[in-house]
Structure formats: C-alpha cells, structure tokens
Amino acid sequence: MVNKKTLRLILGDQLDENHEWFSRDGNDAVYVLMEVRSETDYVVHHVQKVAAFFASMRKFAETLSNRGFRVVYIPLDDPGNRQSFAENIARLVEEEDIGRFEYLEPDEYRVDRELSRLAEQLPVDSACLSSGHFLTRRDDVGKFFAGKKRFLMESFYRHMRKKHGILMEDGKPAGGKWNYDVKNRNPYDGKAPIPEPMVFDNDVSDIVRMIEKSGVQTFGEIEPEKLPWPVSREQSLALLRYFLENGLPHFGVYQDAMSEESWSLFHSRLSFSLNTKMLHPMEVVRAAVEVSKQDGKGSKIGIEQVEGFVRQILGWREYVRGIYWARMPEYKDTNFFNHERKLPDFYWTGKTRMNCMAKAIGQSLKRAYAHHIQRLMVTGNFALLAGIDPDQVDAWYLGVYIDAVEWVELVNTRGMSQFADGGIVATKPYIGSANYIDSMSDYCRNCFYKSKKRTGDRACPFNSFYWEFLARHRELLQNNPRLGMMYRTWDRMKPEKRDGLLEQARKYLGNLDDL
C-alpha cells in the first residue's frame, strides 16, 4: 500500500522558518502557498501591502524549496488558480493524491471559519495545529478577564511580565515600576538625533504588473523597484538590529511624538515582520531587554525606553489578539455611538487643509505606515469626533497599513480608537482637541487652521468637534469618571459660548470633504 501525502497550507501571515513543521516529518509533506482574490479583495488594500505580502510569500517558498521541502506555489495569475483557499485545496487534494490535510491556526476569524468548514468537507483526515507564534492561546485573555466588563490591559501586562520573567528582578518590576508611560509622552524636542529610517530596495515590479493586469483594486503609492519593507527573515533581523542600535535608546521617551522632520522617528517598524511571523515576538522582546542592559558604548539604555517597547509587544499585542478571539464575531459589528457618517474623501487622497490630517494620511498613502499616535490621535480622533461609521473606518485602517491584519486592526480601531465597543478596551473615548495635537507635534505651526481658535474663520475643526461630540453623547458618557471634569467645564461655559461651538461644529460637519 502506497502512503498518501500530507498537504500543509501556509498562509501569507505564517512565514515562520522555525516552525516545528520544518524540523520534523517535514520532508514527507507537500506545502502550499497561494495568492488568491479572496484575500486581495475583501477590502481595498494599499498596493505596498499586497506587494509586500506576495513578495514575502514567494521568498518564503523559495527558502523552503532550497531546504529540500516540496512546495506548491500558486500565483495570482495561475490559470488553475480558483482564487480561494478552500477551492484550491480541494483541487490539490484530488490532483496530488493527498491523504491528509493540515493547516495552522489562522489569525483571522473569517479565514478560520473558511478552513474549519473546508476540513469538515474534505474526503481526507484534517488537522489544525498551533502556529507556535503567540505567547498566549486564543482563549487565554478571555479566561483571564472572565466575568469582567472591562479588559484592563495593565493587569494582563503585569501577568505576562511575571509569567515570562521579562524586566523582573527578584519578583519585582525592574526599576521599581511596572509602567513608565508618564515619562513616555514627550514631544520631539530635537535633543536626540533622529536615525535615518532603514528601508529596503526590494524589486516587486513583476508583482505590481501582475496585480494591475489581474484587475485587483488597490490604492496608495509604490516604487516597484524599491519596496521599503522587509520581505524575508534575513531582512527582518537586519531591521531589528538597526532599531536596537539606533531607535531603542530614545524610543520610550518619544514614542508618542509626531514631527514633520521624520515619518518614523524612533519607531521600530517591525510590525509587518511580526505579523507575518518572520520574527517571533519573544525573540524581539528578549533582544530588546538584552541590548538595554549594555549598549555598545558601555552605558545602559534607560528602563523607560525598553519598557515602553516591551509593553507594546508582550502586553498590547497579545492583549488585542485575545480580545479579538474572545469577542468575535459580534465585536466586528459594535457601534456604541451609532455613528453613520461617510468617511471623508480626503482619507483616500490626503488633500485637506488640516495639516495634521494631511501629514498622517499623506504618509499612510505614500508609505503604508503611520505610528500608533498618528493612527489614534489624528486620523482616529477625527473619525470618532466626526461620527464616522466604524465599518468605513475599519475598512480604511485594514486596507491602508502594511501591518493591518484583522485580529490586530479591529480591536485597535473599534475598541481603542473609535470606542465602538462601549468600553471593553478603553476606559474612555480617546478624543482630543487641537491642544493635544499641538502639544505632541509640530503640525499646527504650518496649518491653514488656527489651533487656538475654537470658533470663527479658520478655527481648528478639532476644537469645536471635541465639544460637540461630548454634548451629542452626553447621555452615554456623562457618568464616565474620566470625563466628569470636561462635562463640568462645558456646564460652566456661558450659553452663547456653547452655542457658538455647536454651530461651528455643525458647519464643519456639514462639509467634511471641504475641510
């Protein structure tokens, strides 16, 4: 009797060279990677995002082939490509004399459901295995917060620090504090030299031509011969090393800063490499902790720098993934404020007189990247204050950013940015007037609008939007202890001042595309 082969599916965000699949019993399997329209078309993606995923997948397939594994790669324009995971797998099971189908846990709910249904329908044995990537199981966060209305990240983060022994000394947090967030809210003051961003010149011209010829709808800019993102583990490790040497020494202090001087400041830009699993989160965390102990010049990197970075990966990243799996699929439909406005056209063009929005959106369109404060307190803040439909906000964030896969994007957008989940993630809506943007950036100095003006000609829209939002949603928010002071301030205003702010906001809200 001839032993039939095992078919193993590798998704575009499962490019882990060190997975156990490739260290045991791997040579007897057929590995398949595929570029399919079901993945390019569920939202409109930035062209760099599509090209980067496809380039990384092709590089990974090449690496496996060079290591002696049998790989079937199905490009987007393959005449036999049925353009979905399920249909391509069904065809391969029949054509390749497959006796068993295996896949790794998908990180997106819709793909998980698709492959689960496929496994039940195939005429062969099937198995779903762990990707081995995350530091928690899917249900760990849900169990950790069982019975609680709010999922406070800080308590989960401390649990993870203790569990993995990261930045711990004799059972206590290194430096005496769990969190140095208070020291990590500084605007860029020019005291530390900003490192030149490390970018790559990956030639994806053939991929871009294929995307265009196939009719895949994309947006954003790309230089086909100079895709700046890492598309291999080797490049990802190089980017990690560069960040540890040049970005980490000042990362924590300036992690919330925004500046026209640099599109990346001191940020690592490792999220694409992490979310495609070219890097493992623990190797990144441990590398940061190790280099922080002693840099090459004999002086220690401050605890506030490394703790801020560790918190993003060991804490926040695992936390949002856990909430995603604890709350899906209902989470995707949350709309606490019942917001319904259309996303303004300038989110797709960057053409607006609001300089902060023009810079954050323009950078996103040009580079498929913006850091977390640009996303939260500029583009996200505007969308929340303006009452934009969270479905449209989701689609934009999921499409525009190189690192956006639904498990991380959805919780950050619906929960942290838009408060559409009603407070599962955030203890209050993350809203701010022009004062916040002015304090954390240099955007306001070159803006058409005046950051100090609340009403009248060239008044910054963020100012009147802020107060109109609070007034509009008072019934829902007035009992929130973190907003009590703002409502007391509103109540102390003279009626004519309140009316002026509301009228200014209504005027702007009626003409969002003209701002």
mmCIF file of C-alpha atoms in Angstrom, residues 334-348 354 357 361 378-397 413-414 417-420 431 462 465 468-469 472-473 508-513 515:
data_model
loop_
_atom_site.group_PDB
_atom_site.id
_atom_site.type_symbol
_atom_site.label_atom_id
_atom_site.label_comp_id
_atom_site.label_asym_id
_atom_site.label_seq_id
_atom_site.Cartn_x
_atom_site.Cartn_y
_atom_site.Cartn_z
ATOM 1 C CA THR A 334 -20.177 47.021 17.523
ATOM 2 C CA ASN A 335 -21.218 50.659 17.071
ATOM 3 C CA PHE A 336 -21.742 52.096 20.550
ATOM 4 C CA PHE A 337 -22.456 55.643 19.334
ATOM 5 C CA ASN A 338 -24.466 54.581 16.259
ATOM 6 C CA HIS A 339 -22.192 56.644 14.059
ATOM 7 C CA GLU A 340 -23.216 56.684 10.392
ATOM 8 C CA ARG A 341 -21.346 59.458 8.556
ATOM 9 C CA LYS A 342 -19.366 58.655 5.433
ATOM 10 C CA LEU A 343 -15.577 58.644 5.613
ATOM 11 C CA PRO A 344 -14.394 61.915 4.007
ATOM 12 C CA ASP A 345 -12.790 61.674 0.591
ATOM 13 C CA PHE A 346 -9.511 63.109 1.884
ATOM 14 C CA TYR A 347 -8.788 59.837 3.692
ATOM 15 C CA TRP A 348 -8.138 58.442 0.213
ATOM 16 C CA MET A 354 -5.824 70.300 8.218
ATOM 17 C CA MET A 357 -4.500 65.045 8.826
ATOM 18 C CA ILE A 361 -2.865 60.457 5.750
ATOM 19 C CA VAL A 378 -5.045 62.209 14.482
ATOM 20 C CA THR A 379 -6.909 60.109 11.907
ATOM 21 C CA GLY A 380 -8.780 58.025 14.502
ATOM 22 C CA ASN A 381 -9.568 61.006 16.710
ATOM 23 C CA PHE A 382 -11.019 62.903 13.757
ATOM 24 C CA ALA A 383 -13.167 59.954 12.658
ATOM 25 C CA LEU A 384 -14.569 59.484 16.158
ATOM 26 C CA LEU A 385 -15.298 63.169 16.744
ATOM 27 C CA ALA A 386 -16.907 63.490 13.307
ATOM 28 C CA GLY A 387 -19.148 60.465 13.869
ATOM 29 C CA ILE A 388 -17.852 58.305 11.011
ATOM 30 C CA ASP A 389 -19.380 54.847 10.525
ATOM 31 C CA PRO A 390 -16.919 52.428 12.199
ATOM 32 C CA ASP A 391 -17.385 49.968 9.328
ATOM 33 C CA GLN A 392 -15.832 52.521 6.995
ATOM 34 C CA VAL A 393 -13.107 53.386 9.490
ATOM 35 C CA ASP A 394 -12.270 49.689 9.827
ATOM 36 C CA ALA A 395 -12.064 49.188 6.088
ATOM 37 C CA TRP A 396 -9.687 52.127 5.697
ATOM 38 C CA TYR A 397 -7.344 51.093 8.513
ATOM 39 C CA THR A 413 -9.894 50.551 15.650
ATOM 40 C CA ARG A 414 -13.259 49.530 17.112
ATOM 41 C CA SER A 417 -9.710 54.362 18.509
ATOM 42 C CA GLN A 418 -13.489 54.532 17.961
ATOM 43 C CA PHE A 419 -14.812 53.321 21.352
ATOM 44 C CA ALA A 420 -17.360 51.416 19.286
ATOM 45 C CA ILE A 431 -10.560 62.148 21.939
ATOM 46 C CA PHE A 462 -10.814 69.560 16.220
ATOM 47 C CA PHE A 465 -15.741 68.828 17.135
ATOM 48 C CA GLU A 468 -19.888 68.898 20.047
ATOM 49 C CA PHE A 469 -19.015 65.213 20.462
ATOM 50 C CA ARG A 472 -24.000 64.917 21.447
ATOM 51 C CA HIS A 473 -23.162 61.828 23.507
ATOM 52 C CA TYR A 508 -17.851 71.877 9.533
ATOM 53 C CA LEU A 509 -19.688 68.562 9.863
ATOM 54 C CA GLY A 510 -21.955 69.552 7.012
ATOM 55 C CA ASN A 511 -18.951 70.000 4.713
ATOM 56 C CA LEU A 512 -16.371 67.453 5.819
ATOM 57 C CA ASP A 513 -14.932 66.963 2.357
ATOM 58 C CA LEU A 515 -12.053 70.914 5.341
#
